[in-house]
Amino acid sequence: MERRNRGRGTRGPGAQFSGMAGSGRQTDFPLRILVQSDMVGAIIGRQGSTIRQITQQTRARVDVHRKDNVGSLEKAITIYGNPDNCTNACKRILEVMQQEANNTNKGEILLKILAHNNLIGRIIGKGGNTIKRIMQDTDTKITVSR
């Protein structure tokens, strides 16, 4: 696996991992999610306070792509870090979204996780067993789009 060193803070969505598997070094794991555009302000917070707090608490880097696709109903967020840090940052983002939905009487919140086509088979599992188990364990509804 090739390791690219692009400098601090310039790693884009194409750089999937830094460090070699089994080398003992930390692996940066990009988690890409889509959130409803009207939730972006709450996720960022006043003067960036909420997103800064999430970053500090989870030790994951969170990039909100709010200027991409202006006027679209969804905005992309990329979270970089090890898998645990990415998971914790995503959970915190969901908590912020749920609080915002409660405050604005929006009801159900929608989160889309972007996964590479090569990984979908592993996520679904044989006979759909893996995705069914994930839904049961997390009390969520998961749909896989084409």
Short mmCIF file of N, CA, C and O in Angstrom, two decimals:
data_model
loop_
_atom_site.label_atom_id
_atom_site.label_comp_id
_atom_site.label_asym_id
_atom_site.label_seq_id
_atom_site.Cartn_x
_atom_site.Cartn_y
_atom_site.Cartn_z
N MET A 1 0.85 -1.16 0.00
CA MET A 1 0.00 0.00 0.00
C MET A 1 0.90 1.23 0.00
O MET A 1 1.87 1.31 0.73
N GLU A 2 0.54 2.18 -0.81
CA GLU A 2 1.31 3.41 -0.91
C GLU A 2 0.90 4.37 0.19
O GLU A 2 -0.26 4.50 0.50
N ARG A 3 1.85 5.04 0.76
CA ARG A 3 1.56 6.04 1.79
C ARG A 3 1.90 7.40 1.22
O ARG A 3 3.00 7.63 0.75
N ARG A 4 0.93 8.29 1.23
CA ARG A 4 1.14 9.63 0.71
C ARG A 4 1.28 10.60 1.87
O ARG A 4 0.47 10.60 2.77
N ASN A 5 2.26 11.45 1.79
CA ASN A 5 2.42 12.48 2.80
C ASN A 5 2.15 13.81 2.13
O ASN A 5 3.00 14.36 1.45
N ARG A 6 0.95 14.33 2.31
CA ARG A 6 0.56 15.58 1.68
C ARG A 6 0.68 16.76 2.63
O ARG A 6 0.33 17.86 2.29
N GLY A 7 1.11 16.53 3.82
CA GLY A 7 1.23 17.62 4.79
C GLY A 7 0.02 17.67 5.68
O GLY A 7 -1.03 17.12 5.39
N ARG A 8 0.14 18.35 6.78
CA ARG A 8 -0.92 18.43 7.78
C ARG A 8 -2.13 19.20 7.24
O ARG A 8 -2.00 20.28 6.70
N GLY A 9 -3.32 18.62 7.43
CA GLY A 9 -4.56 19.31 7.12
C GLY A 9 -4.93 19.34 5.64
O GLY A 9 -5.89 19.98 5.27
N THR A 10 -4.19 18.65 4.79
CA THR A 10 -4.50 18.71 3.36
C THR A 10 -4.93 17.36 2.82
O THR A 10 -5.01 17.19 1.62
N ARG A 11 -5.19 16.43 3.66
CA ARG A 11 -5.56 15.10 3.21
C ARG A 11 -6.99 15.14 2.69
O ARG A 11 -7.90 15.51 3.39
N GLY A 12 -7.19 14.75 1.45
CA GLY A 12 -8.52 14.78 0.85
C GLY A 12 -9.18 13.43 0.91
O GLY A 12 -8.62 12.45 1.43
N PRO A 13 -10.39 13.30 0.35
CA PRO A 13 -11.12 12.05 0.40
C PRO A 13 -10.42 10.91 -0.32
O PRO A 13 -10.67 9.76 -0.05
N GLY A 14 -9.50 11.22 -1.25
CA GLY A 14 -8.80 10.17 -1.97
C GLY A 14 -7.76 9.46 -1.13
O GLY A 14 -7.36 8.35 -1.43
N ALA A 15 -7.25 10.10 -0.09
CA ALA A 15 -6.25 9.49 0.77
C ALA A 15 -6.97 8.67 1.83
O ALA A 15 -7.52 9.21 2.76
N GLN A 16 -6.97 7.36 1.64
CA GLN A 16 -7.80 6.55 2.50
C GLN A 16 -7.11 6.11 3.78
O GLN A 16 -7.73 6.01 4.80
N PHE A 17 -5.84 5.82 3.72
CA PHE A 17 -5.17 5.35 4.92
C PHE A 17 -3.77 5.94 4.97
O PHE A 17 -3.14 6.13 3.95
N SER A 18 -3.30 6.24 6.16
CA SER A 18 -1.89 6.58 6.33
C SER A 18 -1.35 5.58 7.33
O SER A 18 -1.91 5.38 8.38
N GLY A 19 -0.27 4.98 6.97
CA GLY A 19 0.28 3.92 7.81
C GLY A 19 -0.06 2.57 7.20
O GLY A 19 -1.02 2.42 6.48
N MET A 20 0.74 1.59 7.50
CA MET A 20 0.56 0.26 6.93
C MET A 20 -0.13 -0.62 7.96
O MET A 20 0.11 -0.52 9.14
N ALA A 21 -0.98 -1.49 7.47
CA ALA A 21 -1.67 -2.44 8.36
C ALA A 21 -0.63 -3.31 9.05
O ALA A 21 0.28 -3.82 8.41
N GLY A 22 -0.77 -3.46 10.33
CA GLY A 22 0.13 -4.31 11.09
C GLY A 22 1.46 -3.66 11.42
O GLY A 22 2.32 -4.28 12.00
N SER A 23 1.65 -2.39 11.02
CA SER A 23 2.94 -1.76 11.27
C SER A 23 3.01 -1.14 12.66
O SER A 23 4.04 -0.66 13.06
N GLY A 24 1.87 -1.12 13.39
CA GLY A 24 1.87 -0.55 14.72
C GLY A 24 1.60 0.94 14.72
O GLY A 24 1.43 1.53 15.76
N ARG A 25 1.58 1.56 13.54
CA ARG A 25 1.29 2.99 13.46
C ARG A 25 -0.21 3.21 13.39
O ARG A 25 -0.97 2.35 12.96
N GLN A 26 -0.63 4.39 13.82
CA GLN A 26 -2.04 4.77 13.80
C GLN A 26 -2.53 4.83 12.36
O GLN A 26 -1.82 5.28 11.48
N THR A 27 -3.75 4.38 12.11
CA THR A 27 -4.33 4.41 10.78
C THR A 27 -5.41 5.48 10.75
O THR A 27 -6.29 5.51 11.59
N ASP A 28 -5.30 6.38 9.78
CA ASP A 28 -6.36 7.36 9.57
C ASP A 28 -7.45 6.72 8.74
O ASP A 28 -7.19 6.16 7.69
N PHE A 29 -8.64 6.80 9.23
CA PHE A 29 -9.78 6.14 8.63
C PHE A 29 -10.79 7.21 8.21
O PHE A 29 -11.30 7.91 9.07
N PRO A 30 -11.05 7.38 6.92
CA PRO A 30 -12.03 8.40 6.54
C PRO A 30 -13.45 7.84 6.61
O PRO A 30 -13.75 6.81 6.02
N LEU A 31 -14.29 8.51 7.34
CA LEU A 31 -15.71 8.16 7.41
C LEU A 31 -16.45 9.31 6.75
O LEU A 31 -16.35 10.45 7.19
N ARG A 32 -17.18 9.02 5.67
CA ARG A 32 -17.91 10.06 4.96
C ARG A 32 -19.39 9.87 5.20
O ARG A 32 -19.92 8.78 5.01
N ILE A 33 -20.04 10.95 5.64
CA ILE A 33 -21.47 10.90 5.90
C ILE A 33 -22.16 12.06 5.19
O ILE A 33 -21.52 13.06 4.86
N LEU A 34 -23.45 11.91 4.95
CA LEU A 34 -24.27 12.98 4.42
C LEU A 34 -25.30 13.34 5.46
O LEU A 34 -25.94 12.46 6.04
N VAL A 35 -25.46 14.63 5.71
CA VAL A 35 -26.45 15.11 6.66
C VAL A 35 -27.35 16.12 5.96
O VAL A 35 -26.96 16.72 4.96
N GLN A 36 -28.53 16.31 6.49
CA GLN A 36 -29.44 17.29 5.93
C GLN A 36 -28.82 18.68 6.07
O GLN A 36 -28.27 19.03 7.12
N SER A 37 -28.92 19.47 5.01
CA SER A 37 -28.28 20.79 5.00
C SER A 37 -28.71 21.68 6.15
O SER A 37 -27.92 22.46 6.68
N ASP A 38 -29.97 21.54 6.57
CA ASP A 38 -30.45 22.41 7.65
C ASP A 38 -29.88 22.01 9.02
O ASP A 38 -30.11 22.70 10.00
N MET A 39 -29.10 20.95 9.09
CA MET A 39 -28.46 20.53 10.33
C MET A 39 -27.03 21.04 10.44
O MET A 39 -26.42 21.00 11.52
N VAL A 40 -26.47 21.53 9.34
CA VAL A 40 -25.07 21.91 9.30
C VAL A 40 -24.75 23.03 10.29
O VAL A 40 -23.74 23.00 10.99
N GLY A 41 -25.63 24.01 10.39
CA GLY A 41 -25.40 25.12 11.32
C GLY A 41 -25.29 24.65 12.75
O GLY A 41 -24.43 25.11 13.51
N ALA A 42 -26.16 23.72 13.14
CA ALA A 42 -26.11 23.19 14.51
C ALA A 42 -24.84 22.37 14.73
O ALA A 42 -24.24 22.44 15.82
N ILE A 43 -24.42 21.62 13.72
CA ILE A 43 -23.21 20.80 13.85
C ILE A 43 -21.98 21.69 14.00
O ILE A 43 -21.11 21.42 14.82
N ILE A 44 -21.92 22.77 13.26
CA ILE A 44 -20.79 23.68 13.35
C ILE A 44 -20.86 24.48 14.66
O ILE A 44 -19.87 24.62 15.36
N GLY A 45 -22.05 25.00 14.99
CA GLY A 45 -22.23 25.79 16.20
C GLY A 45 -21.78 27.22 16.03
O GLY A 45 -21.19 27.59 15.01
N ARG A 46 -22.07 28.04 17.03
CA ARG A 46 -21.67 29.45 17.00
C ARG A 46 -20.17 29.57 16.92
O ARG A 46 -19.46 29.04 17.78
N GLN A 47 -19.72 30.26 15.90
CA GLN A 47 -18.29 30.48 15.66
C GLN A 47 -17.49 29.18 15.68
O GLN A 47 -16.33 29.16 16.08
N GLY A 48 -18.13 28.08 15.27
CA GLY A 48 -17.43 26.80 15.19
C GLY A 48 -17.26 26.08 16.50
O GLY A 48 -16.51 25.10 16.60
N SER A 49 -17.98 26.53 17.55
CA SER A 49 -17.74 25.97 18.88
C SER A 49 -18.13 24.50 18.99
O SER A 49 -17.42 23.72 19.63
N THR A 50 -19.24 24.10 18.38
CA THR A 50 -19.69 22.70 18.51
C THR A 50 -18.74 21.75 17.79
O THR A 50 -18.33 20.73 18.35
N ILE A 51 -18.39 22.10 16.57
CA ILE A 51 -17.50 21.21 15.80
C ILE A 51 -16.12 21.17 16.44
O ILE A 51 -15.47 20.12 16.47
N ARG A 52 -15.67 22.28 17.02
CA ARG A 52 -14.38 22.31 17.71
C ARG A 52 -14.42 21.40 18.94
O ARG A 52 -13.49 20.66 19.22
N GLN A 53 -15.53 21.45 19.67
CA GLN A 53 -15.69 20.61 20.85
C GLN A 53 -15.71 19.12 20.47
O GLN A 53 -15.07 18.30 21.13
N ILE A 54 -16.42 18.79 19.40
CA ILE A 54 -16.46 17.40 18.93
C ILE A 54 -15.05 16.93 18.57
O ILE A 54 -14.62 15.84 18.94
N THR A 55 -14.32 17.77 17.87
CA THR A 55 -12.95 17.44 17.44
C THR A 55 -12.05 17.22 18.66
O THR A 55 -11.29 16.26 18.71
N GLN A 56 -12.15 18.09 19.64
CA GLN A 56 -11.31 17.96 20.83
C GLN A 56 -11.67 16.73 21.66
O GLN A 56 -10.80 16.02 22.14
N GLN A 57 -12.97 16.46 21.82
CA GLN A 57 -13.41 15.33 22.63
C GLN A 57 -13.08 13.99 22.00
O GLN A 57 -12.77 13.03 22.70
N THR A 58 -13.19 13.91 20.67
CA THR A 58 -13.04 12.62 20.00
C THR A 58 -11.67 12.41 19.38
O THR A 58 -11.34 11.30 18.97
N ARG A 59 -10.88 13.47 19.29
CA ARG A 59 -9.56 13.42 18.66
C ARG A 59 -9.65 12.96 17.20
O ARG A 59 -8.75 12.30 16.68
N ALA A 60 -10.76 13.29 16.56
CA ALA A 60 -10.94 13.03 15.14
C ALA A 60 -11.02 14.38 14.43
O ALA A 60 -11.47 15.36 15.01
N ARG A 61 -10.56 14.44 13.20
CA ARG A 61 -10.68 15.68 12.43
C ARG A 61 -12.00 15.62 11.66
O ARG A 61 -12.29 14.63 11.00
N VAL A 62 -12.80 16.66 11.75
CA VAL A 62 -14.11 16.69 11.13
C VAL A 62 -14.14 17.83 10.11
O VAL A 62 -13.95 18.99 10.48
N ASP A 63 -14.34 17.48 8.85
CA ASP A 63 -14.42 18.47 7.78
C ASP A 63 -15.87 18.53 7.29
O ASP A 63 -16.39 17.54 6.78
N VAL A 64 -16.50 19.69 7.45
CA VAL A 64 -17.86 19.90 6.95
C VAL A 64 -17.74 20.60 5.61
O VAL A 64 -17.18 21.68 5.51
N HIS A 65 -18.24 19.97 4.57
CA HIS A 65 -18.13 20.49 3.21
C HIS A 65 -19.37 21.34 2.89
O HIS A 65 -20.16 21.02 2.01
N ARG A 66 -19.52 22.43 3.62
CA ARG A 66 -20.74 23.23 3.52
C ARG A 66 -20.79 24.07 2.25
O ARG A 66 -21.87 24.46 1.82
N LYS A 67 -19.66 24.34 1.63
CA LYS A 67 -19.67 25.16 0.42
C LYS A 67 -19.81 24.32 -0.85
O LYS A 67 -19.99 24.86 -1.93
N ASP A 68 -19.71 23.01 -0.70
CA ASP A 68 -19.92 22.12 -1.85
C ASP A 68 -21.41 21.97 -2.11
O ASP A 68 -22.21 21.93 -1.18
N ASN A 69 -21.78 21.88 -3.37
CA ASN A 69 -23.17 21.66 -3.77
C ASN A 69 -24.12 22.66 -3.10
O ASN A 69 -25.07 22.27 -2.42
N VAL A 70 -23.85 23.94 -3.30
CA VAL A 70 -24.68 24.99 -2.72
C VAL A 70 -26.13 24.79 -3.14
O VAL A 70 -26.42 24.52 -4.30
N GLY A 71 -27.03 24.87 -2.19
CA GLY A 71 -28.45 24.71 -2.46
C GLY A 71 -28.94 23.27 -2.40
O GLY A 71 -30.13 23.02 -2.53
N SER A 72 -28.04 22.31 -2.19
CA SER A 72 -28.47 20.92 -2.12
C SER A 72 -29.11 20.62 -0.76
O SER A 72 -28.91 21.34 0.21
N LEU A 73 -29.88 19.55 -0.71
CA LEU A 73 -30.57 19.18 0.51
C LEU A 73 -29.66 18.49 1.52
O LEU A 73 -30.01 18.37 2.69
N GLU A 74 -28.50 18.02 1.05
CA GLU A 74 -27.56 17.30 1.92
C GLU A 74 -26.16 17.86 1.77
O GLU A 74 -25.78 18.33 0.70
N LYS A 75 -25.40 17.77 2.85
CA LYS A 75 -24.01 18.20 2.85
C LYS A 75 -23.14 17.04 3.33
O LYS A 75 -23.53 16.27 4.22
N ALA A 76 -21.96 16.94 2.74
CA ALA A 76 -21.03 15.88 3.12
C ALA A 76 -20.17 16.33 4.30
O ALA A 76 -19.82 17.49 4.43
N ILE A 77 -19.89 15.37 5.15
CA ILE A 77 -18.96 15.57 6.27
C ILE A 77 -17.97 14.41 6.21
O ILE A 77 -18.36 13.25 6.08
N THR A 78 -16.69 14.73 6.29
CA THR A 78 -15.65 13.70 6.32
C THR A 78 -15.00 13.74 7.69
O THR A 78 -14.61 14.80 8.17
N ILE A 79 -14.90 12.57 8.30
CA ILE A 79 -14.30 12.43 9.63
C ILE A 79 -13.05 11.57 9.48
O ILE A 79 -13.11 10.47 8.95
N TYR A 80 -11.91 12.09 9.94
CA TYR A 80 -10.64 11.37 9.86
C TYR A 80 -10.16 11.01 11.25
O TYR A 80 -10.24 11.82 12.17
N GLY A 81 -9.64 9.81 11.40
CA GLY A 81 -9.07 9.36 12.65
C GLY A 81 -9.07 7.85 12.68
O GLY A 81 -9.39 7.19 11.70
N ASN A 82 -8.74 7.28 13.83
CA ASN A 82 -8.82 5.82 13.91
C ASN A 82 -10.31 5.45 14.01
O ASN A 82 -11.16 6.31 14.28
N PRO A 83 -10.66 4.19 13.77
CA PRO A 83 -12.08 3.81 13.75
C PRO A 83 -12.86 4.21 15.00
O PRO A 83 -14.00 4.67 14.90
N ASP A 84 -12.27 4.06 16.19
CA ASP A 84 -12.98 4.44 17.42
C ASP A 84 -13.25 5.93 17.48
O ASP A 84 -14.34 6.37 17.87
N ASN A 85 -12.26 6.73 17.11
CA ASN A 85 -12.43 8.18 17.14
C ASN A 85 -13.48 8.63 16.11
O ASN A 85 -14.29 9.51 16.40
N CYS A 86 -13.47 8.01 14.93
CA CYS A 86 -14.47 8.33 13.91
C CYS A 86 -15.87 7.97 14.40
O CYS A 86 -16.81 8.75 14.23
N THR A 87 -16.00 6.82 15.02
CA THR A 87 -17.29 6.39 15.56
C THR A 87 -17.78 7.37 16.61
O THR A 87 -18.95 7.77 16.61
N ASN A 88 -16.90 7.76 17.52
CA ASN A 88 -17.29 8.69 18.58
C ASN A 88 -17.69 10.06 18.02
O ASN A 88 -18.65 10.67 18.48
N ALA A 89 -16.96 10.53 17.01
CA ALA A 89 -17.31 11.81 16.39
C ALA A 89 -18.67 11.71 15.69
O ALA A 89 -19.49 12.63 15.79
N CYS A 90 -18.92 10.61 15.01
CA CYS A 90 -20.20 10.42 14.34
C CYS A 90 -21.34 10.37 15.36
O CYS A 90 -22.40 10.97 15.15
N LYS A 91 -21.11 9.70 16.48
CA LYS A 91 -22.13 9.66 17.55
C LYS A 91 -22.43 11.05 18.08
O LYS A 91 -23.58 11.40 18.30
N ARG A 92 -21.38 11.84 18.28
CA ARG A 92 -21.58 13.21 18.78
C ARG A 92 -22.35 14.05 17.77
O ARG A 92 -23.21 14.83 18.14
N ILE A 93 -22.04 13.88 16.48
CA ILE A 93 -22.76 14.61 15.44
C ILE A 93 -24.23 14.20 15.46
O ILE A 93 -25.13 15.05 15.37
N LEU A 94 -24.50 12.91 15.62
CA LEU A 94 -25.89 12.43 15.71
C LEU A 94 -26.61 13.02 16.92
O LEU A 94 -27.78 13.38 16.84
N GLU A 95 -25.91 13.12 18.04
CA GLU A 95 -26.51 13.73 19.24
C GLU A 95 -26.88 15.18 18.99
O GLU A 95 -27.96 15.63 19.37
N VAL A 96 -25.99 15.92 18.33
CA VAL A 96 -26.27 17.32 18.00
C VAL A 96 -27.47 17.40 17.05
O VAL A 96 -28.36 18.25 17.24
N MET A 97 -27.52 16.52 16.06
CA MET A 97 -28.63 16.52 15.11
C MET A 97 -29.94 16.18 15.81
O MET A 97 -30.98 16.78 15.52
N GLN A 98 -29.91 15.23 16.74
CA GLN A 98 -31.13 14.85 17.46
C GLN A 98 -31.61 16.01 18.33
O GLN A 98 -32.81 16.29 18.39
N GLN A 99 -30.69 16.68 18.99
CA GLN A 99 -31.05 17.82 19.82
C GLN A 99 -31.66 18.94 18.96
O GLN A 99 -32.67 19.54 19.32
N GLU A 100 -31.07 19.19 17.80
CA GLU A 100 -31.60 20.20 16.88
C GLU A 100 -32.98 19.80 16.37
O GLU A 100 -33.89 20.64 16.29
N ALA A 101 -33.16 18.53 16.07
CA ALA A 101 -34.46 18.04 15.60
C ALA A 101 -35.51 18.20 16.70
O ALA A 101 -36.65 18.59 16.44
N ASN A 102 -35.14 17.92 17.93
CA ASN A 102 -36.05 18.10 19.07
C ASN A 102 -36.42 19.57 19.25
O ASN A 102 -37.58 19.90 19.51
N ASN A 103 -35.42 20.45 19.13
CA ASN A 103 -35.65 21.88 19.31
C ASN A 103 -36.53 22.49 18.22
O ASN A 103 -37.20 23.49 18.45
N THR A 104 -36.48 21.89 17.04
CA THR A 104 -37.23 22.45 15.91
C THR A 104 -38.42 21.57 15.50
O THR A 104 -39.01 21.79 14.45
N ASN A 105 -38.74 20.58 16.33
CA ASN A 105 -39.86 19.66 16.06
C ASN A 105 -39.78 19.00 14.69
O ASN A 105 -40.78 18.87 14.00
N LYS A 106 -38.58 18.57 14.31
CA LYS A 106 -38.39 17.94 13.01
C LYS A 106 -38.70 16.45 13.01
O LYS A 106 -38.91 15.86 11.98
N GLY A 107 -38.68 15.83 14.17
CA GLY A 107 -38.95 14.39 14.23
C GLY A 107 -37.72 13.58 13.90
O GLY A 107 -36.64 13.78 14.46
N GLU A 108 -37.86 12.66 12.96
CA GLU A 108 -36.80 11.72 12.62
C GLU A 108 -35.63 12.41 11.92
O GLU A 108 -35.82 13.27 11.06
N ILE A 109 -34.42 12.02 12.31
CA ILE A 109 -33.24 12.54 11.63
C ILE A 109 -32.71 11.48 10.67
O ILE A 109 -32.87 10.28 10.90
N LEU A 110 -32.08 11.95 9.62
CA LEU A 110 -31.59 11.06 8.58
C LEU A 110 -30.08 11.21 8.47
O LEU A 110 -29.58 12.33 8.39
N LEU A 111 -29.38 10.11 8.49
CA LEU A 111 -27.93 10.10 8.33
C LEU A 111 -27.60 9.09 7.25
O LEU A 111 -28.07 7.95 7.29
N LYS A 112 -26.80 9.51 6.30
CA LYS A 112 -26.35 8.60 5.25
C LYS A 112 -24.85 8.43 5.37
O LYS A 112 -24.12 9.40 5.49
N ILE A 113 -24.43 7.17 5.35
CA ILE A 113 -23.01 6.86 5.39
C ILE A 113 -22.60 6.45 3.98
O ILE A 113 -23.25 5.60 3.38
N LEU A 114 -21.55 7.05 3.49
CA LEU A 114 -21.06 6.74 2.16
C LEU A 114 -20.01 5.65 2.27
O LEU A 114 -19.01 5.82 2.95
N ALA A 115 -20.26 4.53 1.62
CA ALA A 115 -19.33 3.41 1.65
C ALA A 115 -18.94 3.06 0.21
O ALA A 115 -19.75 3.16 -0.70
N HIS A 116 -17.71 2.65 0.04
CA HIS A 116 -17.23 2.26 -1.28
C HIS A 116 -17.97 1.00 -1.73
O HIS A 116 -18.28 0.12 -0.92
N ASN A 117 -18.25 0.91 -3.02
CA ASN A 117 -18.97 -0.24 -3.56
C ASN A 117 -18.30 -1.57 -3.22
O ASN A 117 -18.97 -2.58 -3.05
N ASN A 118 -16.97 -1.57 -3.11
CA ASN A 118 -16.25 -2.81 -2.79
C ASN A 118 -16.55 -3.31 -1.38
O ASN A 118 -16.30 -4.47 -1.07
N LEU A 119 -17.08 -2.45 -0.50
CA LEU A 119 -17.33 -2.83 0.89
C LEU A 119 -18.77 -3.25 1.16
O LEU A 119 -19.06 -3.81 2.20
N ILE A 120 -19.67 -2.97 0.24
CA ILE A 120 -21.08 -3.20 0.49
C ILE A 120 -21.39 -4.66 0.78
O ILE A 120 -22.18 -4.98 1.67
N GLY A 121 -20.76 -5.57 0.06
CA GLY A 121 -20.99 -6.99 0.30
C GLY A 121 -20.65 -7.40 1.71
O GLY A 121 -21.37 -8.17 2.35
N ARG A 122 -19.57 -6.86 2.25
CA ARG A 122 -19.16 -7.17 3.62
C ARG A 122 -20.13 -6.57 4.64
O ARG A 122 -20.39 -7.14 5.68
N ILE A 123 -20.65 -5.37 4.32
CA ILE A 123 -21.59 -4.72 5.22
C ILE A 123 -22.91 -5.48 5.27
O ILE A 123 -23.47 -5.69 6.34
N ILE A 124 -23.37 -5.93 4.11
CA ILE A 124 -24.63 -6.68 4.05
C ILE A 124 -24.45 -8.08 4.65
O ILE A 124 -25.28 -8.53 5.42
N GLY A 125 -23.38 -8.73 4.29
CA GLY A 125 -23.10 -10.07 4.81
C GLY A 125 -23.88 -11.13 4.07
O GLY A 125 -24.80 -10.85 3.30
N LYS A 126 -23.53 -12.36 4.31
CA LYS A 126 -24.16 -13.49 3.64
C LYS A 126 -25.63 -13.57 4.04
O LYS A 126 -25.96 -13.65 5.23
N GLY A 127 -26.50 -13.52 3.05
CA GLY A 127 -27.93 -13.56 3.31
C GLY A 127 -28.46 -12.34 4.06
O GLY A 127 -29.54 -12.38 4.64
N GLY A 128 -27.67 -11.27 4.10
CA GLY A 128 -28.09 -10.06 4.81
C GLY A 128 -27.91 -10.14 6.32
O GLY A 128 -28.38 -9.27 7.06
N ASN A 129 -27.21 -11.16 6.79
CA ASN A 129 -27.08 -11.39 8.23
C ASN A 129 -26.33 -10.28 8.96
O ASN A 129 -26.72 -9.89 10.07
N THR A 130 -25.27 -9.76 8.36
CA THR A 130 -24.47 -8.73 9.03
C THR A 130 -25.28 -7.46 9.21
O THR A 130 -25.34 -6.90 10.31
N ILE A 131 -25.91 -6.99 8.15
CA ILE A 131 -26.67 -5.75 8.25
C ILE A 131 -27.90 -5.91 9.16
O ILE A 131 -28.25 -4.98 9.89
N LYS A 132 -28.50 -7.09 9.17
CA LYS A 132 -29.62 -7.34 10.08
C LYS A 132 -29.16 -7.26 11.54
O LYS A 132 -29.84 -6.68 12.39
N ARG A 133 -27.98 -7.83 11.81
CA ARG A 133 -27.44 -7.79 13.17
C ARG A 133 -27.11 -6.36 13.58
O ARG A 133 -27.39 -5.94 14.71
N ILE A 134 -26.55 -5.58 12.66
CA ILE A 134 -26.24 -4.18 12.95
C ILE A 134 -27.52 -3.42 13.28
O ILE A 134 -27.56 -2.65 14.24
N MET A 135 -28.57 -3.64 12.51
CA MET A 135 -29.84 -2.95 12.76
C MET A 135 -30.41 -3.33 14.13
O MET A 135 -30.91 -2.47 14.86
N GLN A 136 -30.34 -4.61 14.48
CA GLN A 136 -30.85 -5.06 15.77
C GLN A 136 -30.02 -4.48 16.92
O GLN A 136 -30.57 -3.98 17.90
N ASP A 137 -28.70 -4.53 16.77
CA ASP A 137 -27.81 -4.06 17.84
C ASP A 137 -27.92 -2.55 18.07
O ASP A 137 -27.71 -2.07 19.18
N THR A 138 -28.22 -1.80 17.01
CA THR A 138 -28.24 -0.35 17.11
C THR A 138 -29.65 0.24 17.10
O THR A 138 -29.80 1.46 17.20
N ASP A 139 -30.66 -0.61 16.99
CA ASP A 139 -32.05 -0.16 16.94
C ASP A 139 -32.24 0.93 15.87
O ASP A 139 -32.77 2.00 16.13
N THR A 140 -31.74 0.63 14.66
CA THR A 140 -31.84 1.57 13.55
C THR A 140 -32.43 0.87 12.33
O THR A 140 -32.47 -0.36 12.26
N LYS A 141 -32.86 1.67 11.39
CA LYS A 141 -33.29 1.16 10.10
C LYS A 141 -32.20 1.52 9.10
O LYS A 141 -31.81 2.68 8.99
N ILE A 142 -31.69 0.53 8.40
CA ILE A 142 -30.62 0.75 7.43
C ILE A 142 -31.11 0.30 6.07
O ILE A 142 -31.62 -0.81 5.91
N THR A 143 -30.95 1.16 5.09
CA THR A 143 -31.24 0.79 3.70
C THR A 143 -29.97 1.01 2.89
O THR A 143 -29.23 1.96 3.14
N VAL A 144 -29.72 0.14 1.95
CA VAL A 144 -28.57 0.27 1.08
C VAL A 144 -29.08 0.70 -0.29
O VAL A 144 -29.89 0.00 -0.90
N SER A 145 -28.63 1.87 -0.74
CA SER A 145 -29.07 2.36 -2.03
C SER A 145 -28.09 1.90 -3.11
O SER A 145 -26.95 1.53 -2.82
N ARG A 146 -28.54 1.94 -4.32
CA ARG A 146 -27.71 1.46 -5.44
C ARG A 146 -26.65 2.45 -5.81
O ARG A 146 -26.72 3.56 -5.92
#
